[in-house]
Amino acid sequence: MRAAATVGQALAIARLKLREAGIADAGLDARVLVGHALALSPSDLIGYPERALTEAGRQRIAALLDRRLGREPVAYITGQREFWSLPLRVTPAALIPRPDSETLIETVLGEAAARSRPWRLLDLGTGSGCLALALLQELPNALAVAVDRSVEALCLARRNALALGLAHRLRLVAADWATALTGPFDIVVANPPYVAAAAWEGLAPEIRLFEPQAALVGGDDGLSAYRSIIPDLPRVLAPSGRAYLECGHDQSDHIAQLLRAHGFTAIGVQADLGGRARCITASLPRLQKKVLGMKTRPD
């Protein structure tokens, strides 16, 4: 195959190689990788395909293309991913934010009528910080605590918070879920690992070879993280607080049972854009919170 002389030719070659390798969305991946290698916007790629390609540009494209052909995710190659319209830095220290997780943000905002209220947020297993940062962006007077057991993930979350100008409203804590916290929090969000161990080998190589297994696999049945998180929620939730937990499409009934076993009521399920159960919501009766000795406050 002849070396590409123009940007348009480089784009066509990249698209062909990715398609021949069986990579889905070969056209989109090619545009992102070529644009990133040449520091060109999507409109530049489309509008000026005749632009001459330098040897240095060809080498940068080839290097990125080799990584993608090795099934490394595009987001790790470029170091960027958009979530809730926020540009986020991503690294293998944390999961790549998925559009499905935006269901949690939509659900929280749909129930948080007074967005100017000084909400107290808790994000368990924050990773890149995507959930906490999206909520801080939408709730201008909120403060958030973001927890992760991975120091590398917390460093990534802090980097994203600084880049977005939200670091002054975010506290980062290295801990095992909510065990080190007392609350109270108005909103608790979590996207815990929920893939069953037996399903790991069947995942796409982009996931299995590059994303952190500990952030994806939740024990034999995919529910071990929920068994660790849910018992602590009554202690950290405010009297009128609510929990929002991401889940796998076939796990909502099992998680609802765990929540009921710990006194939760008003349990709801929110579907993602594909119509699959994605977010479990739950709150505790006020009476139980008082018995547990939680401080009360006016709504």
CSV table of C-alpha atoms in Angstrom, one decimal:
chain,number,residue,atom,x,y,z
A,1,MET,CA,0.0,0.0,0.0
A,2,ARG,CA,1.4,3.4,-1.0
A,3,ALA,CA,2.2,5.9,1.7
A,4,ALA,CA,-0.4,8.6,2.1
A,5,ALA,CA,0.4,11.9,0.6
A,6,THR,CA,-2.5,13.9,2.0
A,7,VAL,CA,-4.7,14.0,5.0
A,8,GLY,CA,-7.6,12.5,3.1
A,9,GLN,CA,-5.5,9.5,1.9
A,10,ALA,CA,-4.2,8.9,5.5
A,11,LEU,CA,-7.8,8.9,6.7
A,12,ALA,CA,-8.9,6.4,4.1
A,13,ILE,CA,-6.0,4.1,4.8
A,14,ALA,CA,-6.6,4.2,8.5
A,15,ARG,CA,-10.2,3.5,8.0
A,16,LEU,CA,-9.5,0.5,5.8
A,17,LYS,CA,-6.9,-1.0,8.2
A,18,LEU,CA,-9.3,-0.7,11.1
A,19,ARG,CA,-12.1,-2.2,9.2
A,20,GLU,CA,-10.0,-5.1,8.0
A,21,ALA,CA,-9.0,-5.8,11.6
A,22,GLY,CA,-12.7,-6.1,12.5
A,23,ILE,CA,-12.8,-3.0,14.7
A,24,ALA,CA,-16.3,-1.6,15.0
A,25,ASP,CA,-16.8,2.1,14.2
A,26,ALA,CA,-13.6,2.0,12.0
A,27,GLY,CA,-14.6,5.3,10.4
A,28,LEU,CA,-15.1,7.2,13.6
A,29,ASP,CA,-11.9,5.8,15.2
A,30,ALA,CA,-9.9,6.7,12.1
A,31,ARG,CA,-11.1,10.3,12.2
A,32,VAL,CA,-10.3,10.6,15.9
A,33,LEU,CA,-6.9,9.1,15.6
A,34,VAL,CA,-5.8,11.0,12.5
A,35,GLY,CA,-7.2,14.2,13.9
A,36,HIS,CA,-5.4,13.6,17.2
A,37,ALA,CA,-2.1,12.8,15.5
A,38,LEU,CA,-2.2,15.9,13.4
A,39,ALA,CA,-3.9,18.2,15.9
A,40,LEU,CA,-6.7,18.8,13.4
A,41,SER,CA,-10.4,19.3,14.2
A,42,PRO,CA,-13.1,17.1,12.6
A,43,SER,CA,-14.1,20.1,10.4
A,44,ASP,CA,-10.5,20.4,9.2
A,45,LEU,CA,-10.3,16.7,8.4
A,46,ILE,CA,-13.5,16.9,6.3
A,47,GLY,CA,-13.0,20.3,4.8
A,48,TYR,CA,-9.3,20.1,3.7
A,49,PRO,CA,-8.6,16.4,2.7
A,50,GLU,CA,-6.1,17.7,0.1
A,51,ARG,CA,-3.8,19.0,2.9
A,52,ALA,CA,-0.3,17.7,2.4
A,53,LEU,CA,0.9,15.1,4.9
A,54,THR,CA,4.4,15.4,6.3
A,55,GLU,CA,6.6,12.4,7.2
A,56,ALA,CA,6.4,13.3,10.8
A,57,GLY,CA,2.6,13.3,10.5
A,58,ARG,CA,2.6,9.9,8.9
A,59,GLN,CA,4.7,8.5,11.7
A,60,ARG,CA,2.4,9.9,14.4
A,61,ILE,CA,-0.6,8.4,12.6
A,62,ALA,CA,1.1,5.0,12.2
A,63,ALA,CA,2.0,4.9,15.9
A,64,LEU,CA,-1.5,5.6,17.0
A,65,LEU,CA,-3.0,3.2,14.5
A,66,ASP,CA,-0.7,0.4,15.7
A,67,ARG,CA,-2.0,0.9,19.2
A,68,ARG,CA,-5.6,0.8,18.1
A,69,LEU,CA,-4.9,-2.3,16.0
A,70,GLY,CA,-3.6,-3.8,19.2
A,71,ARG,CA,-7.1,-3.1,20.6
A,72,GLU,CA,-6.1,-0.3,22.9
A,73,PRO,CA,-9.2,1.9,23.5
A,74,VAL,CA,-9.2,5.2,21.6
A,75,ALA,CA,-9.8,7.1,24.8
A,76,TYR,CA,-6.6,5.7,26.3
A,77,ILE,CA,-4.7,6.5,23.1
A,78,THR,CA,-5.9,10.1,23.0
A,79,GLY,CA,-6.1,10.4,26.8
A,80,GLN,CA,-9.5,12.1,26.5
A,81,ARG,CA,-13.1,11.2,26.9
A,82,GLU,CA,-16.2,13.4,27.0
A,83,PHE,CA,-18.8,12.7,29.7
A,84,TRP,CA,-21.9,14.8,30.3
A,85,SER,CA,-20.3,17.3,27.8
A,86,LEU,CA,-17.3,17.6,30.1
A,87,PRO,CA,-13.8,17.0,28.6
A,88,LEU,CA,-12.1,14.5,30.9
A,89,ARG,CA,-8.6,13.1,31.1
A,90,VAL,CA,-8.6,9.3,31.1
A,91,THR,CA,-5.8,6.8,31.8
A,92,PRO,CA,-5.7,3.1,32.6
A,93,ALA,CA,-5.8,4.0,36.2
A,94,ALA,CA,-9.6,4.2,35.9
A,95,LEU,CA,-12.5,3.0,33.8
A,96,ILE,CA,-13.3,5.0,30.6
A,97,PRO,CA,-16.6,6.8,31.4
A,98,ARG,CA,-19.5,5.4,29.5
A,99,PRO,CA,-22.6,7.1,28.1
A,100,ASP,CA,-24.7,4.6,30.1
A,101,SER,CA,-23.4,6.1,33.3
A,102,GLU,CA,-25.0,9.4,32.4
A,103,THR,CA,-28.3,7.8,33.4
A,104,LEU,CA,-27.2,8.3,37.0
A,105,ILE,CA,-26.7,12.0,36.4
A,106,GLU,CA,-30.0,12.4,34.6
A,107,THR,CA,-31.8,10.6,37.4
A,108,VAL,CA,-30.2,12.7,40.2
A,109,LEU,CA,-31.0,15.9,38.4
A,110,GLY,CA,-34.5,14.8,37.7
A,111,GLU,CA,-35.1,14.5,41.4
A,112,ALA,CA,-33.1,17.4,42.6
A,113,ALA,CA,-35.6,20.1,41.9
A,114,ALA,CA,-33.7,22.9,43.8
A,115,ARG,CA,-30.4,22.9,41.9
A,116,SER,CA,-29.1,25.9,43.9
A,117,ARG,CA,-29.4,24.1,47.2
A,118,PRO,CA,-26.1,23.4,49.0
A,119,TRP,CA,-26.2,19.6,48.3
A,120,ARG,CA,-23.8,17.3,50.0
A,121,LEU,CA,-22.7,14.6,47.5
A,122,LEU,CA,-20.8,11.4,47.9
A,123,ASP,CA,-19.3,9.5,45.0
A,124,LEU,CA,-18.2,5.9,45.9
A,125,GLY,CA,-15.5,4.5,43.6
A,126,THR,CA,-15.0,7.7,41.7
A,127,GLY,CA,-12.4,6.6,39.2
A,128,SER,CA,-11.9,9.5,36.8
A,129,GLY,CA,-14.3,11.6,38.9
A,130,CYS,CA,-16.9,11.7,36.1
A,131,LEU,CA,-20.0,11.3,38.3
A,132,ALA,CA,-19.0,13.7,41.0
A,133,LEU,CA,-17.7,16.4,38.5
A,134,ALA,CA,-20.8,16.2,36.3
A,135,LEU,CA,-23.0,16.7,39.4
A,136,LEU,CA,-20.8,19.6,40.7
A,137,GLN,CA,-21.1,21.2,37.3
A,138,GLU,CA,-24.9,21.1,37.4
A,139,LEU,CA,-25.4,21.8,41.1
A,140,PRO,CA,-23.5,25.1,41.6
A,141,ASN,CA,-23.6,25.2,45.4
A,142,ALA,CA,-22.9,21.5,46.0
A,143,LEU,CA,-19.9,20.1,47.7
A,144,ALA,CA,-18.7,16.5,47.0
A,145,VAL,CA,-16.6,13.8,48.6
A,146,ALA,CA,-15.2,11.3,46.1
A,147,VAL,CA,-13.8,8.0,47.4
A,148,ASP,CA,-11.6,5.5,45.7
A,149,ARG,CA,-9.2,2.8,47.0
A,150,SER,CA,-6.9,3.6,44.1
A,151,VAL,CA,-4.5,6.5,44.7
A,152,GLU,CA,-3.8,6.6,41.0
A,153,ALA,CA,-7.5,7.0,40.3
A,154,LEU,CA,-7.8,9.8,42.8
A,155,CYS,CA,-4.9,11.6,41.2
A,156,LEU,CA,-6.7,11.4,37.9
A,157,ALA,CA,-9.9,12.7,39.4
A,158,ARG,CA,-8.1,15.6,41.0
A,159,ARG,CA,-6.5,16.5,37.7
A,160,ASN,CA,-9.9,16.5,36.0
A,161,ALA,CA,-11.3,18.6,38.9
A,162,LEU,CA,-8.5,21.2,38.5
A,163,ALA,CA,-9.0,21.4,34.7
A,164,LEU,CA,-12.7,22.0,35.1
A,165,GLY,CA,-12.3,24.6,37.9
A,166,LEU,CA,-14.2,22.4,40.4
A,167,ALA,CA,-11.4,21.3,42.7
A,168,HIS,CA,-12.4,23.8,45.4
A,169,ARG,CA,-15.7,21.9,45.8
A,170,LEU,CA,-14.3,18.4,45.8
A,171,ARG,CA,-12.7,16.4,48.6
A,172,LEU,CA,-10.9,13.2,47.6
A,173,VAL,CA,-10.6,10.3,50.1
A,174,ALA,CA,-8.6,7.1,49.7
A,175,ALA,CA,-10.8,4.5,51.4
A,176,ASP,CA,-12.7,1.2,50.9
A,177,TRP,CA,-16.2,2.5,49.9
A,178,ALA,CA,-17.9,4.4,52.7
A,179,THR,CA,-16.2,2.7,55.6
A,180,ALA,CA,-14.2,5.7,56.6
A,181,LEU,CA,-17.0,8.3,56.3
A,182,THR,CA,-19.7,9.5,58.6
A,183,GLY,CA,-21.9,11.8,56.5
A,184,PRO,CA,-24.6,12.9,56.3
A,185,PHE,CA,-24.9,13.2,52.5
A,186,ASP,CA,-27.9,14.2,50.6
A,187,ILE,CA,-27.0,12.3,47.5
A,188,VAL,CA,-24.8,9.1,47.2
A,189,VAL,CA,-23.8,7.9,43.7
A,190,ALA,CA,-21.8,4.8,42.9
A,191,ASN,CA,-20.8,2.9,39.8
A,192,PRO,CA,-19.3,-0.2,41.4
A,193,PRO,CA,-17.8,-3.2,39.7
A,194,TYR,CA,-20.7,-5.4,38.6
A,195,VAL,CA,-19.4,-7.9,36.0
A,196,ALA,CA,-19.6,-11.5,37.1
A,197,ALA,CA,-16.1,-13.2,37.3
A,198,ALA,CA,-17.1,-15.8,34.8
A,199,ALA,CA,-18.0,-13.1,32.2
A,200,TRP,CA,-14.5,-11.5,32.3
A,201,GLU,CA,-12.9,-13.6,29.6
A,202,GLY,CA,-15.8,-13.0,27.2
A,203,LEU,CA,-15.4,-9.2,27.3
A,204,ALA,CA,-14.1,-7.3,24.4
A,205,PRO,CA,-10.3,-7.1,24.3
A,206,GLU,CA,-10.4,-3.3,24.6
A,207,ILE,CA,-11.9,-3.9,28.1
A,208,ARG,CA,-10.2,-7.1,29.1
A,209,LEU,CA,-6.6,-6.1,28.1
A,210,PHE,CA,-6.6,-2.5,29.1
A,211,GLU,CA,-9.2,-1.4,31.6
A,212,PRO,CA,-8.7,-2.2,35.4
A,213,GLN,CA,-10.2,-5.5,36.2
A,214,ALA,CA,-10.8,-4.6,39.8
A,215,ALA,CA,-13.1,-1.7,38.7
A,216,LEU,CA,-15.2,-4.1,36.6
A,217,VAL,CA,-15.5,-7.5,38.3
A,218,GLY,CA,-17.7,-7.7,41.3
A,219,GLY,CA,-17.1,-11.3,42.5
A,220,ASP,CA,-18.7,-14.5,41.3
A,221,ASP,CA,-22.1,-13.0,40.8
A,222,GLY,CA,-21.2,-9.4,40.2
A,223,LEU,CA,-22.8,-8.3,43.4
A,224,SER,CA,-20.0,-8.3,46.0
A,225,ALA,CA,-19.4,-4.5,45.9
A,226,TYR,CA,-23.1,-3.9,46.6
A,227,ARG,CA,-22.9,-6.2,49.6
A,228,SER,CA,-20.1,-4.0,50.9
A,229,ILE,CA,-21.6,-0.6,50.0
A,230,ILE,CA,-25.3,-1.0,51.0
A,231,PRO,CA,-24.8,-1.7,54.8
A,232,ASP,CA,-23.0,1.6,55.2
A,233,LEU,CA,-25.6,3.7,53.4
A,234,PRO,CA,-28.0,4.1,56.3
A,235,ARG,CA,-25.2,5.6,58.3
A,236,VAL,CA,-24.0,8.1,55.8
A,237,LEU,CA,-27.3,9.2,54.2
A,238,ALA,CA,-29.0,12.3,55.5
A,239,PRO,CA,-32.7,11.9,56.7
A,240,SER,CA,-34.0,12.9,53.3
A,241,GLY,CA,-31.0,11.5,51.4
A,242,ARG,CA,-31.2,9.2,48.4
A,243,ALA,CA,-28.8,6.7,46.9
A,244,TYR,CA,-28.2,6.1,43.2
A,245,LEU,CA,-26.4,2.9,42.2
A,246,GLU,CA,-25.5,1.9,38.7
A,247,CYS,CA,-26.2,-1.7,37.9
A,248,GLY,CA,-26.1,-4.4,35.2
A,249,HIS,CA,-29.2,-4.9,33.1
A,250,ASP,CA,-30.2,-8.1,34.9
A,251,GLN,CA,-29.2,-7.2,38.5
A,252,SER,CA,-31.9,-4.7,39.6
A,253,ASP,CA,-34.0,-7.3,41.4
A,254,HIS,CA,-31.1,-8.7,43.4
A,255,ILE,CA,-29.9,-5.2,44.4
A,256,ALA,CA,-33.4,-4.2,45.4
A,257,GLN,CA,-33.5,-7.2,47.7
A,258,LEU,CA,-30.2,-6.2,49.3
A,259,LEU,CA,-31.5,-2.6,49.8
A,260,ARG,CA,-34.8,-3.8,51.4
A,261,ALA,CA,-32.8,-6.1,53.8
A,262,HIS,CA,-31.2,-2.9,55.1
A,263,GLY,CA,-34.4,-0.9,55.5
A,264,PHE,CA,-34.6,1.0,52.3
A,265,THR,CA,-37.9,2.0,50.8
A,266,ALA,CA,-39.0,3.9,47.7
A,267,ILE,CA,-36.8,1.8,45.6
A,268,GLY,CA,-36.9,2.7,41.9
A,269,VAL,CA,-35.2,1.6,38.7
A,270,GLN,CA,-34.3,3.9,35.9
A,271,ALA,CA,-33.5,2.6,32.4
A,272,ASP,CA,-30.7,3.8,30.1
A,273,LEU,CA,-31.2,4.9,26.5
A,274,GLY,CA,-31.2,1.3,25.4
A,275,GLY,CA,-34.2,0.5,27.7
A,276,ARG,CA,-32.0,-1.6,30.1
A,277,ALA,CA,-32.2,-1.2,33.9
A,278,ARG,CA,-29.2,1.0,34.7
A,279,CYS,CA,-29.8,3.0,37.9
A,280,ILE,CA,-31.3,1.8,41.2
A,281,THR,CA,-32.6,4.6,43.5
A,282,ALA,CA,-33.4,4.1,47.2
A,283,SER,CA,-34.1,6.1,50.4
A,284,LEU,CA,-34.7,5.3,54.0
A,285,PRO,CA,-37.8,6.1,56.1
A,286,ARG,CA,-37.1,9.1,58.3
A,287,LEU,CA,-38.1,7.2,61.5
A,288,GLN,CA,-35.3,4.7,60.9
A,289,LYS,CA,-32.8,7.4,60.4
A,290,LYS,CA,-33.7,9.0,63.8
A,291,VAL,CA,-33.4,5.6,65.5
A,292,LEU,CA,-30.0,5.3,64.0
A,293,GLY,CA,-29.1,8.6,65.6
A,294,MET,CA,-28.6,10.6,62.4
A,295,LYS,CA,-28.8,14.4,62.7
A,296,THR,CA,-32.0,15.9,61.2
A,297,ARG,CA,-32.2,19.1,59.3
A,298,PRO,CA,-35.0,21.0,57.5
A,299,ASP,CA,-35.6,20.1,53.9
